[in-house]
Amino acid sequence: MIDLVDYFLTLIVTAMIVNLGLALYGIFFRPSMIKKIIALTILGDTANTFAIILGYRRWPSPKTPSRPPVLVNYTDATPDTLKEFVGRAVDPLPQALVLTAIVIGLAVTLFMVFLTLQIYRAYGTTDMRKIKKLKG
Amino acid sequence: MRHSIAIVSLVLFVLSMALLLTLAKQAYIPRKEVRDLAKIYLNTTYNPWNKKFTAMSPEGVTAIVWDYRGLDTVFETAVFYLAIIGSIALARGIGKYSKPTSDEKKLGLSLIVKTVTRITTVSIIAVAVSIALHGHLTPGGGFQGGATAAVAPLLILIAFSQYFLLERGVSKDLMLVIRSLGLAGIGLTAIAAYFIGVAMNKYAFVLQNQAKPLSEVSIPAYIDGQLISGTLWFFNISEFFAVMAGFTIVLILLVIPERAFKSSGGEEK
């Protein structure tokens, strides 16, 4: 008999790999620049989710779920609570990398939207096949 | 019809592939133990009993972003601003343009949308400032707070029109000033420990927060009994203003009306 938790975790990873493929298809084969930007954001978000799931840790026991890397009761922390925190918290490093990647991704997306808008103003189209043939 | 067949076959492929991998014992299972590197981060992020290595921040992610990997984040801010500067460069050479009508009620969306925007904008700003100021205690920080705060000018631009913002002084130039102040704050906080070290005639590093074995210089972690985690609080505030102003610049440039581009020349031939 299969373990349902294993099945759903594998389902998430498989779906994300298929998502990466779909996003790459959108970037390379869709002619509209807007569709390319949408596909690029999907690619970026999938990559971020991959990083997050790599840093996840299994529940140490069914009664003690893994928790975010934030020490909530820092005012009355003792060496014991710190040890329990280290034993349960997930890996903070992927989260720190993803956090900046999201904001930079938003800025780059805004830049590309602006670029597409200017191309539309200059050429009257966002279709890559037509822009390629235009001159000046 | 063709699209729905493609979607159904993709979903079936994903479901069956995951089932196959699980049956073949190749399932993805996260480990119960994190890596040793993560353990070092978790163990020293807030550790008053290990004064030599701690970052004095209960929030592990902010500690990594601005303390352990501070230089990395400074360069990521540079990448962020390259994108913003690219947008500003694309919008160059736009002439002055005037308001289409002086009646403010005719601009923007309906009264209902405007009233709701008036209420939500205030709460968005309040939440964003709270996210940024508590970044070293709870999940959040300068990046997240700034990105949240940039939603408020976006709502105003769409619900009230850009002239509402411009007439109240929120212009591209003001945002450039705020952005510069934020970036200067990041730079000053980064070299603060170094100059304290120079003044005290001790060794200190750039981007140093708490005392390390090689240098005893330390930015105070508590001010008046409140935990501010040394440099992290100042970094978060500066980054909040920098990110918020950067996004607002691009949003203001995005809503410049079409006729302004037409009248500027150069773009149109």
PDB file of C-alpha atoms in Angstrom, chain A residues 1-16 18 22 30 50 52-62 68-83 85-97 99-118 120-123 136, chain B residues 3 10 13-23 25-35 37-39 41-43 45-49 58-62 64-65 69 72-73 75-77 79-80 82-88 90-92 94 137-140 143-144 147 222 226-227 243 247 250-251 253-258 261 267-269:
ATOM      1  CA  MET A   1       0.000   0.000   0.000  1.00  0.00           C
ATOM      2  CA  ILE A   2       1.319   3.450  -0.843  1.00  0.00           C
ATOM      3  CA  ASP A   3       1.831   6.140   1.761  1.00  0.00           C
ATOM      4  CA  LEU A   4      -0.506   9.066   0.981  1.00  0.00           C
ATOM      5  CA  VAL A   5       1.897  11.678   2.386  1.00  0.00           C
ATOM      6  CA  ASP A   6       4.688  10.390   0.141  1.00  0.00           C
ATOM      7  CA  TYR A   7       2.310  10.385  -2.818  1.00  0.00           C
ATOM      8  CA  PHE A   8       1.221  13.999  -2.350  1.00  0.00           C
ATOM      9  CA  LEU A   9       4.782  15.234  -1.776  1.00  0.00           C
ATOM     10  CA  THR A  10       5.876  13.473  -4.979  1.00  0.00           C
ATOM     11  CA  LEU A  11       2.833  14.939  -6.726  1.00  0.00           C
ATOM     12  CA  ILE A  12       3.938  18.459  -5.784  1.00  0.00           C
ATOM     13  CA  VAL A  13       7.464  17.894  -7.105  1.00  0.00           C
ATOM     14  CA  THR A  14       6.240  16.238 -10.341  1.00  0.00           C
ATOM     15  CA  ALA A  15       3.762  19.047 -10.928  1.00  0.00           C
ATOM     16  CA  MET A  16       6.497  21.617 -10.438  1.00  0.00           C
ATOM     17  CA  VAL A  18       5.924  19.839 -15.516  1.00  0.00           C
ATOM     18  CA  LEU A  22       5.310  24.545 -19.581  1.00  0.00           C
ATOM     19  CA  ARG A  30       4.691  31.935 -27.687  1.00  0.00           C
ATOM     20  CA  PHE A  50      11.655  24.414  -5.502  1.00  0.00           C
ATOM     21  CA  ILE A  52      11.478  26.419  -0.448  1.00  0.00           C
ATOM     22  CA  ILE A  53      10.614  22.716  -0.664  1.00  0.00           C
ATOM     23  CA  LEU A  54      14.326  21.821  -0.548  1.00  0.00           C
ATOM     24  CA  GLY A  55      14.587  23.595   2.792  1.00  0.00           C
ATOM     25  CA  TYR A  56      11.512  21.877   4.264  1.00  0.00           C
ATOM     26  CA  ARG A  57      11.964  19.314   7.014  1.00  0.00           C
ATOM     27  CA  ARG A  58       9.721  16.445   7.971  1.00  0.00           C
ATOM     28  CA  TRP A  59       7.832  16.598  11.231  1.00  0.00           C
ATOM     29  CA  PRO A  60      10.192  15.229  13.903  1.00  0.00           C
ATOM     30  CA  SER A  61       7.227  13.271  15.361  1.00  0.00           C
ATOM     31  CA  PRO A  62       3.461  13.290  14.631  1.00  0.00           C
ATOM     32  CA  PRO A  68       9.217  28.426  10.756  1.00  0.00           C
ATOM     33  CA  PRO A  69      12.724  29.648  11.608  1.00  0.00           C
ATOM     34  CA  VAL A  70      11.418  32.314  13.984  1.00  0.00           C
ATOM     35  CA  LEU A  71      12.065  32.124  17.732  1.00  0.00           C
ATOM     36  CA  VAL A  72       8.744  33.450  19.012  1.00  0.00           C
ATOM     37  CA  ASN A  73       9.288  33.659  22.770  1.00  0.00           C
ATOM     38  CA  TYR A  74      12.745  35.191  22.666  1.00  0.00           C
ATOM     39  CA  THR A  75      12.238  37.176  25.877  1.00  0.00           C
ATOM     40  CA  ASP A  76      12.087  34.078  28.081  1.00  0.00           C
ATOM     41  CA  ALA A  77      14.341  31.868  25.978  1.00  0.00           C
ATOM     42  CA  THR A  78      16.444  29.291  27.765  1.00  0.00           C
ATOM     43  CA  PRO A  79      19.102  26.949  26.349  1.00  0.00           C
ATOM     44  CA  ASP A  80      16.413  24.220  26.369  1.00  0.00           C
ATOM     45  CA  THR A  81      13.918  26.187  24.252  1.00  0.00           C
ATOM     46  CA  LEU A  82      16.770  27.014  21.864  1.00  0.00           C
ATOM     47  CA  LYS A  83      17.633  23.332  21.551  1.00  0.00           C
ATOM     48  CA  PHE A  85      13.895  25.323  18.271  1.00  0.00           C
ATOM     49  CA  VAL A  86      16.948  23.949  16.449  1.00  0.00           C
ATOM     50  CA  GLY A  87      15.366  20.491  16.530  1.00  0.00           C
ATOM     51  CA  ARG A  88      12.127  21.606  14.842  1.00  0.00           C
ATOM     52  CA  ALA A  89      12.684  24.705  12.666  1.00  0.00           C
ATOM     53  CA  VAL A  90      13.037  24.427   8.896  1.00  0.00           C
ATOM     54  CA  ASP A  91      16.126  25.514   6.941  1.00  0.00           C
ATOM     55  CA  PRO A  92      16.121  29.365   6.841  1.00  0.00           C
ATOM     56  CA  LEU A  93      18.690  29.778   4.044  1.00  0.00           C
ATOM     57  CA  PRO A  94      16.423  28.989   1.017  1.00  0.00           C
ATOM     58  CA  GLN A  95      13.771  31.315   2.442  1.00  0.00           C
ATOM     59  CA  ALA A  96      16.295  34.143   2.700  1.00  0.00           C
ATOM     60  CA  LEU A  97      17.393  33.609  -0.909  1.00  0.00           C
ATOM     61  CA  LEU A  99      12.718  36.533  -0.337  1.00  0.00           C
ATOM     62  CA  THR A 100      15.109  38.787  -2.253  1.00  0.00           C
ATOM     63  CA  ALA A 101      14.518  36.850  -5.489  1.00  0.00           C
ATOM     64  CA  ILE A 102      10.783  37.620  -5.329  1.00  0.00           C
ATOM     65  CA  VAL A 103      11.268  41.373  -4.928  1.00  0.00           C
ATOM     66  CA  ILE A 104      13.949  41.508  -7.649  1.00  0.00           C
ATOM     67  CA  GLY A 105      11.703  39.381  -9.877  1.00  0.00           C
ATOM     68  CA  LEU A 106       8.903  41.910  -9.370  1.00  0.00           C
ATOM     69  CA  ALA A 107      11.218  44.787 -10.344  1.00  0.00           C
ATOM     70  CA  VAL A 108      12.470  42.930 -13.424  1.00  0.00           C
ATOM     71  CA  THR A 109       8.874  42.086 -14.411  1.00  0.00           C
ATOM     72  CA  LEU A 110       7.910  45.766 -14.117  1.00  0.00           C
ATOM     73  CA  PHE A 111      10.909  46.664 -16.288  1.00  0.00           C
ATOM     74  CA  MET A 112       9.902  44.125 -18.934  1.00  0.00           C
ATOM     75  CA  VAL A 113       6.282  45.299 -18.899  1.00  0.00           C
ATOM     76  CA  PHE A 114       7.545  48.838 -19.417  1.00  0.00           C
ATOM     77  CA  LEU A 115       9.801  47.659 -22.258  1.00  0.00           C
ATOM     78  CA  THR A 116       6.871  45.887 -23.916  1.00  0.00           C
ATOM     79  CA  LEU A 117       4.728  49.014 -23.531  1.00  0.00           C
ATOM     80  CA  GLN A 118       7.412  51.135 -25.226  1.00  0.00           C
ATOM     81  CA  TYR A 120       4.029  48.667 -28.502  1.00  0.00           C
ATOM     82  CA  ARG A 121       4.097  52.482 -28.624  1.00  0.00           C
ATOM     83  CA  ALA A 122       6.897  52.463 -31.213  1.00  0.00           C
ATOM     84  CA  TYR A 123       5.793  49.563 -33.444  1.00  0.00           C
ATOM     85  CA  GLY A 136      13.919  51.469 -37.487  1.00  0.00           C
TER      86      GLY A 136
ATOM     87  CA  HIS B   3      -7.099  22.849 -25.082  1.00  0.00           C
ATOM     88  CA  LEU B  10      -1.229  16.824 -18.632  1.00  0.00           C
ATOM     89  CA  PHE B  13       0.397  12.493 -16.730  1.00  0.00           C
ATOM     90  CA  VAL B  14       1.347  14.292 -13.512  1.00  0.00           C
ATOM     91  CA  LEU B  15      -0.957  12.135 -11.352  1.00  0.00           C
ATOM     92  CA  SER B  16       0.215   8.842 -12.854  1.00  0.00           C
ATOM     93  CA  MET B  17       3.892   9.839 -12.889  1.00  0.00           C
ATOM     94  CA  ALA B  18       3.724  10.677  -9.173  1.00  0.00           C
ATOM     95  CA  LEU B  19       1.957   7.355  -8.490  1.00  0.00           C
ATOM     96  CA  LEU B  20       4.614   5.482 -10.466  1.00  0.00           C
ATOM     97  CA  LEU B  21       7.457   7.190  -8.603  1.00  0.00           C
ATOM     98  CA  THR B  22       5.814   6.439  -5.241  1.00  0.00           C
ATOM     99  CA  LEU B  23       5.286   2.764  -6.149  1.00  0.00           C
ATOM    100  CA  LYS B  25      10.010   3.873  -3.874  1.00  0.00           C
ATOM    101  CA  GLN B  26      11.486   6.952  -5.545  1.00  0.00           C
ATOM    102  CA  ALA B  27       9.162   9.314  -3.652  1.00  0.00           C
ATOM    103  CA  TYR B  28      10.382  12.726  -2.598  1.00  0.00           C
ATOM    104  CA  ILE B  29      10.680  12.655   1.189  1.00  0.00           C
ATOM    105  CA  PRO B  30      12.056  15.696   3.066  1.00  0.00           C
ATOM    106  CA  ARG B  31      14.622  14.727   5.638  1.00  0.00           C
ATOM    107  CA  LYS B  32      13.891  14.913   9.349  1.00  0.00           C
ATOM    108  CA  GLU B  33      17.200  16.671   9.974  1.00  0.00           C
ATOM    109  CA  VAL B  34      18.229  19.933   8.330  1.00  0.00           C
ATOM    110  CA  ARG B  35      21.749  20.486   6.996  1.00  0.00           C
ATOM    111  CA  LEU B  37      24.807  24.819   7.893  1.00  0.00           C
ATOM    112  CA  ALA B  38      21.118  25.420   8.717  1.00  0.00           C
ATOM    113  CA  LYS B  39      21.749  24.156  12.255  1.00  0.00           C
ATOM    114  CA  TYR B  41      22.208  29.485  11.500  1.00  0.00           C
ATOM    115  CA  LEU B  42      19.341  28.353  13.758  1.00  0.00           C
ATOM    116  CA  ASN B  43      21.632  27.914  16.735  1.00  0.00           C
ATOM    117  CA  THR B  45      20.456  33.554  15.218  1.00  0.00           C
ATOM    118  CA  TYR B  46      19.352  34.486  18.753  1.00  0.00           C
ATOM    119  CA  ASN B  47      21.725  33.058  21.317  1.00  0.00           C
ATOM    120  CA  PRO B  48      22.551  35.280  24.303  1.00  0.00           C
ATOM    121  CA  TRP B  49      24.737  32.473  25.724  1.00  0.00           C
ATOM    122  CA  PRO B  58      14.916  35.859  16.734  1.00  0.00           C
ATOM    123  CA  GLU B  59      14.037  35.863  13.003  1.00  0.00           C
ATOM    124  CA  GLY B  60      16.446  33.549  11.224  1.00  0.00           C
ATOM    125  CA  VAL B  61      15.648  34.758   7.703  1.00  0.00           C
ATOM    126  CA  THR B  62      16.313  38.452   8.405  1.00  0.00           C
ATOM    127  CA  ILE B  64      20.727  35.673   7.157  1.00  0.00           C
ATOM    128  CA  VAL B  65      19.625  38.425   4.780  1.00  0.00           C
ATOM    129  CA  ARG B  69      24.999  37.201   4.025  1.00  0.00           C
ATOM    130  CA  ASP B  72      24.970  39.330  -0.893  1.00  0.00           C
ATOM    131  CA  THR B  73      21.871  41.417  -0.110  1.00  0.00           C
ATOM    132  CA  PHE B  75      24.398  43.346  -4.360  1.00  0.00           C
ATOM    133  CA  GLU B  76      20.815  42.121  -4.740  1.00  0.00           C
ATOM    134  CA  THR B  77      19.678  45.662  -3.965  1.00  0.00           C
ATOM    135  CA  VAL B  79      20.333  44.315  -9.162  1.00  0.00           C
ATOM    136  CA  PHE B  80      16.927  45.619  -8.062  1.00  0.00           C
ATOM    137  CA  LEU B  82      19.464  48.236 -12.201  1.00  0.00           C
ATOM    138  CA  ALA B  83      15.943  47.165 -13.216  1.00  0.00           C
ATOM    139  CA  ILE B  84      14.472  50.428 -11.855  1.00  0.00           C
ATOM    140  CA  ILE B  85      17.171  52.529 -13.595  1.00  0.00           C
ATOM    141  CA  GLY B  86      16.450  50.655 -16.833  1.00  0.00           C
ATOM    142  CA  SER B  87      12.774  51.652 -16.570  1.00  0.00           C
ATOM    143  CA  ILE B  88      13.689  55.292 -15.888  1.00  0.00           C
ATOM    144  CA  LEU B  90      13.273  53.927 -21.131  1.00  0.00           C
ATOM    145  CA  ALA B  91      10.963  56.806 -20.145  1.00  0.00           C
ATOM    146  CA  ARG B  92      13.473  59.544 -20.937  1.00  0.00           C
ATOM    147  CA  ILE B  94       9.024  62.987 -22.105  1.00  0.00           C
ATOM    148  CA  LEU B 137      11.272  39.846  15.366  1.00  0.00           C
ATOM    149  CA  THR B 138       8.550  38.344  13.160  1.00  0.00           C
ATOM    150  CA  PRO B 139       8.480  37.231   9.507  1.00  0.00           C
ATOM    151  CA  GLY B 140       8.986  40.307   7.362  1.00  0.00           C
ATOM    152  CA  PHE B 143      11.959  44.040   1.188  1.00  0.00           C
ATOM    153  CA  GLN B 144       8.519  42.713   2.078  1.00  0.00           C
ATOM    154  CA  ALA B 147       6.802  45.791  -1.729  1.00  0.00           C
ATOM    155  CA  TYR B 222      18.974  46.547  22.776  1.00  0.00           C
ATOM    156  CA  GLN B 226      13.785  46.967  23.175  1.00  0.00           C
ATOM    157  CA  LEU B 227      15.475  44.414  20.947  1.00  0.00           C
ATOM    158  CA  VAL B 243      12.148  49.472  -2.285  1.00  0.00           C
ATOM    159  CA  PHE B 247       8.518  50.634  -7.158  1.00  0.00           C
ATOM    160  CA  VAL B 250       8.198  52.718 -12.069  1.00  0.00           C
ATOM    161  CA  LEU B 251       4.454  52.773 -11.353  1.00  0.00           C
ATOM    162  CA  LEU B 253       6.238  56.162 -15.175  1.00  0.00           C
ATOM    163  CA  LEU B 254       3.946  53.331 -16.315  1.00  0.00           C
ATOM    164  CA  VAL B 255       0.796  55.493 -16.168  1.00  0.00           C
ATOM    165  CA  ILE B 256       2.161  58.432 -18.182  1.00  0.00           C
ATOM    166  CA  PRO B 257      -0.545  59.113 -20.810  1.00  0.00           C
ATOM    167  CA  GLU B 258      -0.003  58.169 -24.433  1.00  0.00           C
ATOM    168  CA  PHE B 261       4.894  60.208 -25.606  1.00  0.00           C
ATOM    169  CA  GLU B 267       9.589  57.760 -30.096  1.00  0.00           C
ATOM    170  CA  GLU B 268       7.154  58.352 -32.958  1.00  0.00           C
ATOM    171  CA  LYS B 269       8.188  58.763 -36.585  1.00  0.00           C
TER     172      LYS B 269
END
